[in-house]
Amino acid sequence: MNSDFQRLVTAAHYAAHQHRTQKRKGLNEEPYIVHPLEVARLLSTIGGVHDPDVLIAAILHDTIEDTSAEKEDILEMFGERVCEIVLEVTDDKSLPKAERKKLQEEHAPHLSPEAKQLKMCDKISNISDILENPPKDWPLERMIEYVDWGERVFAGLRGTNEDLERHFDELVERARRELGA
Ligand code: ZN
C-alpha cells in the first residue's frame, strides 16, 4: 500500500502531466497546474485541512473536467474516496456554460464537507487570480460579474470552515474595493 506522501506526490506529477499543455487565462499565462496546487495549499495552510484524500482530490480537481483523465483512472490510481470528491466538484462539460454556472450554485449546499472546503479554495484561487492577474480580454463588468457569481456559489458552501470563510470575505471585500463595485 502506498504511503500518503507517495500518493500526494504521484497526484502532483499526474495532474502536472495531464494539464501540461494548458495555461491559466490570466495575463501572465501561468501553467495551469499552479491553480490546483494553490487550491491544495490554501486547504492546508489556511483551511487547516490535513486529510490526505482531500489534498489529493484538490490537486486532481480539474483533471476529469479539463483533461483526458477519466473517472476510472482516478479511481484506480487514488481510490474511491478521492474519486468521489473529485466527481463532486466536476462540472458536466456537455452542458452550456451558463447552465453549468447555475448548477454550481444549486449543487453547492448539497456537497460533502470535504468537497465544500475544496470548492471554497477553488473560488478563492479563481477570484484572487482575477485580481492579481486578470484575463486581458475581460472588461471590468465581467470581472465584477465573476465575483458576484463566486459569492453566490460560496454562500452555499458556508458553515464548514470558518478560516476559509473569513479569508474569502476579506478577498471579496478587497475585490469590490479594487474593482469599484
Ligand atoms: Zn479549479
CSV table of N, CA and C in Angstrom, one decimal, residues 5-177:
chain,number,residue,atom,x,y,z
A,5,PHE,N,2.3,10.2,1.5
A,5,PHE,CA,3.2,11.1,0.8
A,5,PHE,C,3.4,10.6,-0.7
A,6,GLN,N,3.5,9.3,-0.9
A,6,GLN,CA,3.7,8.8,-2.2
A,6,GLN,C,2.4,9.2,-3.1
A,7,ARG,N,1.3,9.0,-2.5
A,7,ARG,CA,0.0,9.3,-3.2
A,7,ARG,C,0.0,10.8,-3.6
A,8,LEU,N,0.4,11.6,-2.6
A,8,LEU,CA,0.3,13.1,-2.8
A,8,LEU,C,1.3,13.5,-4.0
A,9,VAL,N,2.5,13.0,-3.9
A,9,VAL,CA,3.4,13.4,-5.0
A,9,VAL,C,3.1,12.8,-6.3
A,10,THR,N,2.5,11.6,-6.3
A,10,THR,CA,2.0,11.0,-7.5
A,10,THR,C,0.9,11.8,-8.1
A,11,ALA,N,0.0,12.3,-7.3
A,11,ALA,CA,-1.1,13.1,-7.8
A,11,ALA,C,-0.6,14.4,-8.4
A,12,ALA,N,0.4,15.0,-7.7
A,12,ALA,CA,1.0,16.3,-8.3
A,12,ALA,C,1.6,16.0,-9.6
A,13,HIS,N,2.4,14.9,-9.7
A,13,HIS,CA,3.0,14.6,-11.0
A,13,HIS,C,2.0,14.3,-12.1
A,14,TYR,N,1.0,13.5,-11.7
A,14,TYR,CA,-0.1,13.1,-12.7
A,14,TYR,C,-0.9,14.4,-13.2
A,15,ALA,N,-1.2,15.2,-12.2
A,15,ALA,CA,-2.0,16.4,-12.6
A,15,ALA,C,-1.2,17.4,-13.5
A,16,ALA,N,0.1,17.5,-13.1
A,16,ALA,CA,1.0,18.4,-13.9
A,16,ALA,C,1.1,17.8,-15.4
A,17,HIS,N,1.2,16.5,-15.5
A,17,HIS,CA,1.3,15.9,-16.8
A,17,HIS,C,0.0,16.1,-17.6
A,18,GLN,N,-1.2,15.8,-16.9
A,18,GLN,CA,-2.5,15.9,-17.6
A,18,GLN,C,-2.7,17.4,-18.0
A,19,HIS,N,-2.3,18.4,-17.3
A,19,HIS,CA,-2.6,19.8,-17.6
A,19,HIS,C,-1.4,20.4,-18.4
A,20,ARG,N,-0.4,19.5,-18.9
A,20,ARG,CA,0.8,20.1,-19.4
A,20,ARG,C,0.7,21.1,-20.5
A,21,THR,N,-0.3,21.0,-21.3
A,21,THR,CA,-0.4,22.0,-22.4
A,21,THR,C,-1.3,23.2,-22.1
A,22,GLN,N,-1.9,23.2,-20.9
A,22,GLN,CA,-2.8,24.3,-20.6
A,22,GLN,C,-2.2,25.4,-19.8
A,23,LYS,N,-2.8,26.6,-20.0
A,23,LYS,CA,-2.3,27.8,-19.3
A,23,LYS,C,-3.5,28.4,-18.6
A,24,ARG,N,-3.3,29.1,-17.5
A,24,ARG,CA,-4.4,29.9,-16.9
A,24,ARG,C,-4.8,31.0,-17.8
A,25,LYS,N,-6.0,31.6,-17.7
A,25,LYS,CA,-6.4,32.6,-18.6
A,25,LYS,C,-5.9,34.0,-18.3
A,26,GLY,N,-5.1,34.2,-17.2
A,26,GLY,CA,-4.6,35.5,-16.8
A,26,GLY,C,-3.5,36.0,-17.8
A,27,LEU,N,-3.3,37.3,-17.6
A,27,LEU,CA,-2.2,37.9,-18.4
A,27,LEU,C,-0.9,37.2,-18.5
A,28,ASN,N,-0.4,36.7,-17.3
A,28,ASN,CA,0.9,36.2,-17.2
A,28,ASN,C,1.0,34.7,-17.7
A,29,GLU,N,-0.2,34.1,-18.2
A,29,GLU,CA,-0.2,32.8,-18.8
A,29,GLU,C,0.5,31.8,-18.0
A,30,GLU,N,0.2,31.7,-16.7
A,30,GLU,CA,0.9,30.7,-15.8
A,30,GLU,C,0.5,29.3,-16.3
A,31,PRO,N,1.4,28.3,-16.1
A,31,PRO,CA,1.0,26.9,-16.4
A,31,PRO,C,-0.3,26.6,-15.5
A,32,TYR,N,-1.2,25.8,-16.1
A,32,TYR,CA,-2.4,25.5,-15.4
A,32,TYR,C,-2.2,24.9,-14.0
A,33,ILE,N,-1.2,24.0,-13.9
A,33,ILE,CA,-1.0,23.2,-12.7
A,33,ILE,C,-0.8,24.1,-11.4
A,34,VAL,N,-0.4,25.4,-11.6
A,34,VAL,CA,-0.3,26.3,-10.5
A,34,VAL,C,-1.6,26.4,-9.7
A,35,HIS,N,-2.7,26.4,-10.5
A,35,HIS,CA,-4.0,26.6,-9.8
A,35,HIS,C,-4.4,25.4,-8.9
A,36,PRO,N,-4.4,24.1,-9.4
A,36,PRO,CA,-4.8,23.0,-8.4
A,36,PRO,C,-3.8,22.9,-7.3
A,37,LEU,N,-2.5,23.2,-7.5
A,37,LEU,CA,-1.6,23.2,-6.4
A,37,LEU,C,-1.9,24.3,-5.4
A,38,GLU,N,-2.3,25.5,-5.9
A,38,GLU,CA,-2.7,26.5,-5.0
A,38,GLU,C,-4.0,26.2,-4.2
A,39,VAL,N,-4.9,25.5,-4.8
A,39,VAL,CA,-6.1,25.0,-4.1
A,39,VAL,C,-5.7,24.1,-2.9
A,40,ALA,N,-4.8,23.2,-3.2
A,40,ALA,CA,-4.3,22.3,-2.1
A,40,ALA,C,-3.6,23.0,-1.0
A,41,ARG,N,-2.8,24.0,-1.5
A,41,ARG,CA,-2.0,24.8,-0.5
A,41,ARG,C,-3.0,25.6,0.4
A,42,LEU,N,-4.0,26.2,-0.2
A,42,LEU,CA,-5.0,27.0,0.6
A,42,LEU,C,-5.7,26.1,1.6
A,43,LEU,N,-6.1,24.9,1.2
A,43,LEU,CA,-6.8,24.0,2.0
A,43,LEU,C,-5.9,23.7,3.3
A,44,SER,N,-4.6,23.4,3.0
A,44,SER,CA,-3.7,23.0,4.0
A,44,SER,C,-3.3,24.2,4.9
A,45,THR,N,-2.9,25.3,4.3
A,45,THR,CA,-2.3,26.4,5.2
A,45,THR,C,-3.4,27.3,5.8
A,46,ILE,N,-4.4,27.6,5.1
A,46,ILE,CA,-5.5,28.5,5.6
A,46,ILE,C,-6.6,27.7,6.2
A,47,GLY,N,-7.0,26.6,5.5
A,47,GLY,CA,-8.2,25.8,6.0
A,47,GLY,C,-7.8,24.8,7.0
A,48,GLY,N,-6.5,24.6,7.3
A,48,GLY,CA,-6.1,23.6,8.3
A,48,GLY,C,-6.6,22.2,8.0
A,49,VAL,N,-6.8,21.9,6.7
A,49,VAL,CA,-7.2,20.6,6.3
A,49,VAL,C,-6.0,19.7,6.0
A,50,HIS,N,-5.9,18.6,6.8
A,50,HIS,CA,-4.7,17.8,6.6
A,50,HIS,C,-5.0,16.3,6.2
A,51,ASP,N,-6.3,16.1,5.8
A,51,ASP,CA,-6.7,14.8,5.3
A,51,ASP,C,-6.1,14.6,3.9
A,52,PRO,N,-5.2,13.6,3.8
A,52,PRO,CA,-4.5,13.4,2.5
A,52,PRO,C,-5.5,13.2,1.4
A,53,ASP,N,-6.6,12.5,1.6
A,53,ASP,CA,-7.5,12.3,0.4
A,53,ASP,C,-8.1,13.6,-0.1
A,54,VAL,N,-8.3,14.6,0.8
A,54,VAL,CA,-8.9,15.9,0.4
A,54,VAL,C,-7.8,16.7,-0.4
A,55,LEU,N,-6.6,16.6,0.1
A,55,LEU,CA,-5.5,17.4,-0.5
A,55,LEU,C,-5.2,16.7,-1.9
A,56,ILE,N,-5.2,15.4,-2.0
A,56,ILE,CA,-5.0,14.8,-3.3
A,56,ILE,C,-6.2,15.1,-4.2
A,57,ALA,N,-7.4,15.1,-3.7
A,57,ALA,CA,-8.5,15.5,-4.6
A,57,ALA,C,-8.4,16.9,-5.1
A,58,ALA,N,-7.9,17.8,-4.2
A,58,ALA,CA,-7.7,19.2,-4.6
A,58,ALA,C,-6.7,19.3,-5.8
A,59,ILE,N,-5.6,18.5,-5.7
A,59,ILE,CA,-4.6,18.5,-6.8
A,59,ILE,C,-5.2,18.0,-8.1
A,60,LEU,N,-6.1,17.1,-8.0
A,60,LEU,CA,-6.7,16.4,-9.1
A,60,LEU,C,-8.0,17.1,-9.6
A,61,HIS,N,-8.5,18.1,-8.9
A,61,HIS,CA,-9.9,18.5,-9.0
A,61,HIS,C,-10.3,18.9,-10.4
A,62,ASP,N,-9.4,19.4,-11.3
A,62,ASP,CA,-9.8,19.8,-12.6
A,62,ASP,C,-9.4,18.8,-13.7
A,63,THR,N,-8.9,17.6,-13.3
A,63,THR,CA,-8.3,16.7,-14.3
A,63,THR,C,-9.5,16.0,-15.1
A,64,ILE,N,-10.5,15.6,-14.5
A,64,ILE,CA,-11.6,15.0,-15.2
A,64,ILE,C,-12.3,16.0,-16.1
A,65,GLU,N,-12.6,17.2,-15.5
A,65,GLU,CA,-13.3,18.2,-16.2
A,65,GLU,C,-12.5,18.8,-17.4
A,66,ASP,N,-11.2,18.9,-17.3
A,66,ASP,CA,-10.4,19.7,-18.3
A,66,ASP,C,-9.4,18.9,-19.0
A,67,THR,N,-9.1,17.7,-18.7
A,67,THR,CA,-8.1,16.9,-19.4
A,67,THR,C,-8.6,15.6,-19.9
A,68,SER,N,-7.8,14.7,-20.4
A,68,SER,CA,-8.2,13.4,-20.9
A,68,SER,C,-8.4,12.4,-19.8
A,69,ALA,N,-8.2,12.8,-18.5
A,69,ALA,CA,-8.3,11.9,-17.4
A,69,ALA,C,-9.7,11.4,-17.3
A,70,GLU,N,-9.9,10.1,-17.1
A,70,GLU,CA,-11.2,9.5,-16.9
A,70,GLU,C,-11.4,9.2,-15.4
A,71,LYS,N,-12.7,9.1,-15.0
A,71,LYS,CA,-13.1,8.7,-13.7
A,71,LYS,C,-12.4,7.4,-13.3
A,72,GLU,N,-12.3,6.5,-14.2
A,72,GLU,CA,-11.7,5.2,-13.9
A,72,GLU,C,-10.2,5.3,-13.6
A,73,ASP,N,-9.5,6.2,-14.2
A,73,ASP,CA,-8.1,6.4,-14.0
A,73,ASP,C,-7.9,6.9,-12.5
A,74,ILE,N,-8.7,7.9,-12.1
A,74,ILE,CA,-8.6,8.4,-10.8
A,74,ILE,C,-8.9,7.4,-9.7
A,75,LEU,N,-10.0,6.6,-10.0
A,75,LEU,CA,-10.4,5.6,-9.1
A,75,LEU,C,-9.3,4.5,-8.9
A,76,GLU,N,-8.7,4.1,-10.0
A,76,GLU,CA,-7.7,3.1,-9.9
A,76,GLU,C,-6.4,3.6,-9.2
A,77,MET,N,-6.0,4.8,-9.6
A,77,MET,CA,-4.7,5.3,-9.0
A,77,MET,C,-4.9,5.8,-7.6
A,78,PHE,N,-6.0,6.4,-7.3
A,78,PHE,CA,-6.1,7.1,-6.0
A,78,PHE,C,-7.2,6.6,-5.1
A,79,GLY,N,-8.0,5.7,-5.5
A,79,GLY,CA,-9.0,5.1,-4.7
A,79,GLY,C,-10.4,5.8,-4.7
A,80,GLU,N,-11.3,5.2,-4.1
A,80,GLU,CA,-12.7,5.6,-4.2
A,80,GLU,C,-13.1,6.9,-3.6
A,81,ARG,N,-12.5,7.2,-2.4
A,81,ARG,CA,-12.8,8.4,-1.7
A,81,ARG,C,-12.3,9.6,-2.5
A,82,VAL,N,-11.1,9.6,-3.0
A,82,VAL,CA,-10.5,10.7,-3.7
A,82,VAL,C,-11.4,10.9,-5.0
A,83,CYS,N,-11.7,9.8,-5.7
A,83,CYS,CA,-12.5,9.9,-6.9
A,83,CYS,C,-13.9,10.5,-6.6
A,84,GLU,N,-14.5,10.1,-5.5
A,84,GLU,CA,-15.8,10.7,-5.2
A,84,GLU,C,-15.7,12.2,-5.0
A,85,ILE,N,-14.7,12.7,-4.3
A,85,ILE,CA,-14.6,14.1,-4.0
A,85,ILE,C,-14.3,14.9,-5.3
A,86,VAL,N,-13.5,14.3,-6.2
A,86,VAL,CA,-13.2,15.0,-7.5
A,86,VAL,C,-14.5,15.0,-8.3
A,87,LEU,N,-15.3,13.9,-8.3
A,87,LEU,CA,-16.5,14.0,-9.1
A,87,LEU,C,-17.5,15.0,-8.6
A,88,GLU,N,-17.5,15.1,-7.3
A,88,GLU,CA,-18.4,16.1,-6.7
A,88,GLU,C,-18.2,17.5,-7.2
A,89,VAL,N,-16.9,17.9,-7.5
A,89,VAL,CA,-16.6,19.2,-7.9
A,89,VAL,C,-16.3,19.3,-9.4
A,90,THR,N,-16.7,18.3,-10.2
A,90,THR,CA,-16.5,18.2,-11.6
A,90,THR,C,-17.8,18.7,-12.3
A,91,ASP,N,-17.7,19.7,-13.1
A,91,ASP,CA,-18.9,20.2,-13.9
A,91,ASP,C,-19.1,19.2,-15.1
A,92,ASP,N,-20.4,19.1,-15.5
A,92,ASP,CA,-20.7,18.4,-16.7
A,92,ASP,C,-20.5,19.2,-17.9
A,93,LYS,N,-19.4,18.9,-18.6
A,93,LYS,CA,-19.0,19.8,-19.8
A,93,LYS,C,-19.9,19.7,-21.0
A,94,SER,N,-20.8,18.7,-21.0
A,94,SER,CA,-21.7,18.6,-22.1
A,94,SER,C,-22.8,19.7,-22.0
A,95,LEU,N,-22.9,20.3,-20.9
A,95,LEU,CA,-23.9,21.4,-20.7
A,95,LEU,C,-23.3,22.8,-21.1
A,96,PRO,N,-24.2,23.7,-21.6
A,96,PRO,CA,-23.7,25.0,-21.9
A,96,PRO,C,-23.2,25.7,-20.6
A,97,LYS,N,-22.2,26.7,-20.8
A,97,LYS,CA,-21.5,27.3,-19.7
A,97,LYS,C,-22.5,28.0,-18.7
A,98,ALA,N,-23.5,28.7,-19.2
A,98,ALA,CA,-24.4,29.4,-18.3
A,98,ALA,C,-25.2,28.4,-17.4
A,99,GLU,N,-25.5,27.3,-18.0
A,99,GLU,CA,-26.2,26.2,-17.2
A,99,GLU,C,-25.3,25.6,-16.2
A,100,ARG,N,-24.0,25.4,-16.5
A,100,ARG,CA,-23.0,24.8,-15.6
A,100,ARG,C,-22.9,25.8,-14.4
A,101,LYS,N,-22.8,27.1,-14.7
A,101,LYS,CA,-22.6,28.1,-13.6
A,101,LYS,C,-23.8,28.1,-12.7
A,102,LYS,N,-25.0,28.0,-13.3
A,102,LYS,CA,-26.2,28.0,-12.4
A,102,LYS,C,-26.2,26.7,-11.6
A,103,LEU,N,-25.9,25.6,-12.2
A,103,LEU,CA,-25.8,24.3,-11.4
A,103,LEU,C,-24.9,24.3,-10.3
A,104,GLN,N,-23.7,25.0,-10.4
A,104,GLN,CA,-22.8,25.1,-9.3
A,104,GLN,C,-23.4,25.8,-8.1
A,105,GLU,N,-24.2,26.8,-8.4
A,105,GLU,CA,-25.0,27.5,-7.3
A,105,GLU,C,-25.9,26.5,-6.6
A,106,GLU,N,-26.7,25.8,-7.5
A,106,GLU,CA,-27.7,24.9,-6.9
A,106,GLU,C,-27.1,23.7,-6.2
A,107,HIS,N,-25.9,23.2,-6.7
A,107,HIS,CA,-25.3,22.0,-6.1
A,107,HIS,C,-24.6,22.3,-4.8
A,108,ALA,N,-24.0,23.5,-4.7
A,108,ALA,CA,-23.1,23.8,-3.6
A,108,ALA,C,-23.6,23.4,-2.2
A,109,PRO,N,-24.8,23.7,-1.8
A,109,PRO,CA,-25.2,23.3,-0.4
A,109,PRO,C,-25.3,21.8,-0.2
A,110,HIS,N,-25.4,21.0,-1.3
A,110,HIS,CA,-25.6,19.5,-1.2
A,110,HIS,C,-24.3,18.8,-1.2
A,111,LEU,N,-23.1,19.5,-1.4
A,111,LEU,CA,-21.8,18.8,-1.4
A,111,LEU,C,-21.4,18.2,0.0
A,112,SER,N,-20.5,17.3,0.0
A,112,SER,CA,-20.0,16.8,1.2
A,112,SER,C,-19.1,17.9,1.8
A,113,PRO,N,-18.9,17.8,3.2
A,113,PRO,CA,-18.0,18.8,3.8
A,113,PRO,C,-16.6,18.9,3.1
A,114,GLU,N,-16.1,17.8,2.7
A,114,GLU,CA,-14.8,17.7,2.0
A,114,GLU,C,-14.8,18.5,0.7
A,115,ALA,N,-15.8,18.2,-0.1
A,115,ALA,CA,-15.9,18.9,-1.4
A,115,ALA,C,-16.3,20.4,-1.2
A,116,LYS,N,-17.0,20.7,-0.2
A,116,LYS,CA,-17.3,22.1,0.1
A,116,LYS,C,-16.1,22.9,0.4
A,117,GLN,N,-15.2,22.4,1.2
A,117,GLN,CA,-14.0,23.1,1.5
A,117,GLN,C,-13.0,23.2,0.3
A,118,LEU,N,-13.0,22.1,-0.5
A,118,LEU,CA,-12.2,22.2,-1.7
A,118,LEU,C,-12.7,23.3,-2.6
A,119,LYS,N,-14.0,23.3,-2.8
A,119,LYS,CA,-14.7,24.3,-3.7
A,119,LYS,C,-14.4,25.7,-3.1
A,120,MET,N,-14.4,25.9,-1.8
A,120,MET,CA,-14.1,27.2,-1.2
A,120,MET,C,-12.8,27.7,-1.7
A,121,CYS,N,-11.8,26.8,-1.7
A,121,CYS,CA,-10.4,27.2,-2.1
A,121,CYS,C,-10.4,27.4,-3.6
A,122,ASP,N,-11.2,26.7,-4.4
A,122,ASP,CA,-11.2,26.9,-5.8
A,122,ASP,C,-11.7,28.3,-6.1
A,123,LYS,N,-12.7,28.7,-5.4
A,123,LYS,CA,-13.3,30.1,-5.6
A,123,LYS,C,-12.3,31.1,-5.1
A,124,ILE,N,-11.6,30.9,-4.0
A,124,ILE,CA,-10.6,31.8,-3.5
A,124,ILE,C,-9.5,32.0,-4.6
A,125,SER,N,-9.0,30.9,-5.1
A,125,SER,CA,-7.9,30.9,-6.1
A,125,SER,C,-8.4,31.6,-7.3
A,126,ASN,N,-9.6,31.3,-7.8
A,126,ASN,CA,-10.0,32.0,-9.0
A,126,ASN,C,-10.3,33.5,-8.9
A,127,ILE,N,-10.8,33.9,-7.8
A,127,ILE,CA,-11.1,35.3,-7.6
A,127,ILE,C,-9.8,36.0,-7.3
A,128,SER,N,-8.8,35.4,-6.6
A,128,SER,CA,-7.6,36.2,-6.4
A,128,SER,C,-6.8,36.2,-7.8
A,129,ASP,N,-7.0,35.3,-8.6
A,129,ASP,CA,-6.4,35.4,-10.0
A,129,ASP,C,-7.0,36.5,-10.8
A,130,ILE,N,-8.3,36.7,-10.6
A,130,ILE,CA,-8.9,37.8,-11.4
A,130,ILE,C,-8.4,39.1,-10.9
A,131,LEU,N,-8.0,39.2,-9.6
A,131,LEU,CA,-7.5,40.5,-9.1
A,131,LEU,C,-6.0,40.7,-9.4
A,132,GLU,N,-5.2,39.6,-9.2
A,132,GLU,CA,-3.7,39.7,-9.4
A,132,GLU,C,-3.3,39.7,-10.8
A,133,ASN,N,-4.1,39.0,-11.6
A,133,ASN,CA,-3.6,38.7,-12.9
A,133,ASN,C,-4.8,38.5,-13.9
A,134,PRO,N,-5.5,39.6,-14.1
A,134,PRO,CA,-6.8,39.4,-14.9
A,134,PRO,C,-6.6,39.0,-16.3
A,135,PRO,N,-7.6,38.2,-16.9
A,135,PRO,CA,-7.5,37.9,-18.3
A,135,PRO,C,-7.5,39.1,-19.1
A,136,LYS,N,-6.7,39.2,-20.1
A,136,LYS,CA,-6.5,40.5,-20.8
A,136,LYS,C,-7.8,41.0,-21.6
A,137,ASP,N,-8.6,40.1,-22.0
A,137,ASP,CA,-9.8,40.5,-22.7
A,137,ASP,C,-11.1,40.7,-21.9
A,138,TRP,N,-10.9,40.6,-20.5
A,138,TRP,CA,-12.1,40.8,-19.7
A,138,TRP,C,-12.3,42.3,-19.3
A,139,PRO,N,-13.5,42.8,-19.7
A,139,PRO,CA,-13.8,44.2,-19.2
A,139,PRO,C,-14.2,44.1,-17.7
A,140,LEU,N,-14.1,45.3,-17.1
A,140,LEU,CA,-14.4,45.4,-15.7
A,140,LEU,C,-15.7,44.7,-15.3
A,141,GLU,N,-16.8,44.9,-16.1
A,141,GLU,CA,-18.1,44.3,-15.7
A,141,GLU,C,-18.0,42.8,-15.6
A,142,ARG,N,-17.2,42.2,-16.5
A,142,ARG,CA,-17.2,40.8,-16.5
A,142,ARG,C,-16.5,40.3,-15.2
A,143,MET,N,-15.5,41.0,-14.8
A,143,MET,CA,-14.8,40.7,-13.5
A,143,MET,C,-15.7,40.8,-12.3
A,144,ILE,N,-16.5,41.9,-12.3
A,144,ILE,CA,-17.5,42.1,-11.3
A,144,ILE,C,-18.5,41.0,-11.2
A,145,GLU,N,-19.0,40.6,-12.4
A,145,GLU,CA,-20.0,39.5,-12.5
A,145,GLU,C,-19.4,38.2,-12.0
A,146,TYR,N,-18.1,38.0,-12.3
A,146,TYR,CA,-17.5,36.8,-11.8
A,146,TYR,C,-17.4,36.7,-10.3
A,147,VAL,N,-17.1,37.9,-9.7
A,147,VAL,CA,-17.0,37.9,-8.2
A,147,VAL,C,-18.4,37.7,-7.6
A,148,ASP,N,-19.4,38.3,-8.3
A,148,ASP,CA,-20.8,38.2,-7.8
A,148,ASP,C,-21.2,36.7,-7.8
A,149,TRP,N,-20.9,36.0,-8.9
A,149,TRP,CA,-21.3,34.6,-9.1
A,149,TRP,C,-20.5,33.8,-8.0
A,150,GLY,N,-19.2,34.1,-7.9
A,150,GLY,CA,-18.4,33.4,-6.9
A,150,GLY,C,-19.0,33.5,-5.5
A,151,GLU,N,-19.5,34.7,-5.2
A,151,GLU,CA,-20.1,34.9,-3.8
A,151,GLU,C,-21.4,34.0,-3.7
A,152,ARG,N,-22.2,33.9,-4.8
A,152,ARG,CA,-23.4,33.2,-4.7
A,152,ARG,C,-23.1,31.7,-4.5
A,153,VAL,N,-22.1,31.2,-5.2
A,153,VAL,CA,-21.7,29.7,-5.0
A,153,VAL,C,-21.2,29.6,-3.6
A,154,PHE,N,-20.4,30.5,-3.2
A,154,PHE,CA,-19.7,30.4,-1.9
A,154,PHE,C,-20.8,30.4,-0.7
A,155,ALA,N,-21.8,31.1,-0.9
A,155,ALA,CA,-22.9,31.2,0.1
A,155,ALA,C,-23.4,29.8,0.4
A,156,GLY,N,-23.5,28.9,-0.6
A,156,GLY,CA,-24.0,27.5,-0.4
A,156,GLY,C,-23.0,26.6,0.3
A,157,LEU,N,-21.7,27.1,0.4
A,157,LEU,CA,-20.6,26.3,1.0
A,157,LEU,C,-20.4,26.6,2.4
A,158,ARG,N,-21.0,27.7,2.9
A,158,ARG,CA,-20.7,28.2,4.3
A,158,ARG,C,-21.1,27.2,5.4
A,159,GLY,N,-20.4,27.4,6.5
A,159,GLY,CA,-20.8,26.6,7.7
A,159,GLY,C,-19.8,25.4,7.8
A,160,THR,N,-18.8,25.3,7.0
A,160,THR,CA,-17.9,24.1,7.1
A,160,THR,C,-16.5,24.5,7.5
A,161,ASN,N,-16.0,25.7,7.3
A,161,ASN,CA,-14.7,26.1,7.6
A,161,ASN,C,-14.5,27.6,7.8
A,162,GLU,N,-14.5,28.0,9.1
A,162,GLU,CA,-14.5,29.5,9.4
A,162,GLU,C,-13.3,30.2,8.9
A,163,ASP,N,-12.2,29.6,8.9
A,163,ASP,CA,-10.9,30.2,8.5
A,163,ASP,C,-11.0,30.5,7.0
A,164,LEU,N,-11.5,29.5,6.2
A,164,LEU,CA,-11.6,29.8,4.7
A,164,LEU,C,-12.7,30.8,4.5
A,165,GLU,N,-13.8,30.8,5.3
A,165,GLU,CA,-14.9,31.8,5.0
A,165,GLU,C,-14.4,33.2,5.3
A,166,ARG,N,-13.6,33.3,6.4
A,166,ARG,CA,-13.0,34.7,6.7
A,166,ARG,C,-12.1,35.1,5.6
A,167,HIS,N,-11.2,34.2,5.1
A,167,HIS,CA,-10.3,34.5,4.1
A,167,HIS,C,-11.1,35.0,2.8
A,168,PHE,N,-12.1,34.3,2.5
A,168,PHE,CA,-12.9,34.6,1.3
A,168,PHE,C,-13.6,36.0,1.4
A,169,ASP,N,-14.1,36.2,2.6
A,169,ASP,CA,-14.8,37.5,2.8
A,169,ASP,C,-13.8,38.7,2.7
A,170,GLU,N,-12.6,38.5,3.2
A,170,GLU,CA,-11.6,39.6,3.1
A,170,GLU,C,-11.2,39.8,1.6
A,171,LEU,N,-11.1,38.7,0.9
A,171,LEU,CA,-10.8,38.8,-0.5
A,171,LEU,C,-11.8,39.5,-1.3
A,172,VAL,N,-13.1,39.1,-1.1
A,172,VAL,CA,-14.2,39.7,-1.8
A,172,VAL,C,-14.3,41.2,-1.5
A,173,GLU,N,-14.1,41.6,-0.2
A,173,GLU,CA,-14.1,43.0,0.2
A,173,GLU,C,-13.0,43.8,-0.6
A,174,ARG,N,-11.8,43.2,-0.7
A,174,ARG,CA,-10.8,43.8,-1.4
A,174,ARG,C,-11.1,43.9,-2.9
A,175,ALA,N,-11.7,42.8,-3.4
A,175,ALA,CA,-12.1,42.8,-4.9
A,175,ALA,C,-13.0,43.9,-5.2
A,176,ARG,N,-14.1,44.0,-4.3
A,176,ARG,CA,-15.1,45.1,-4.5
A,176,ARG,C,-14.4,46.5,-4.5
A,177,ARG,N,-13.5,46.6,-3.6
A,177,ARG,CA,-12.8,47.9,-3.4
A,177,ARG,C,-12.0,48.2,-4.7
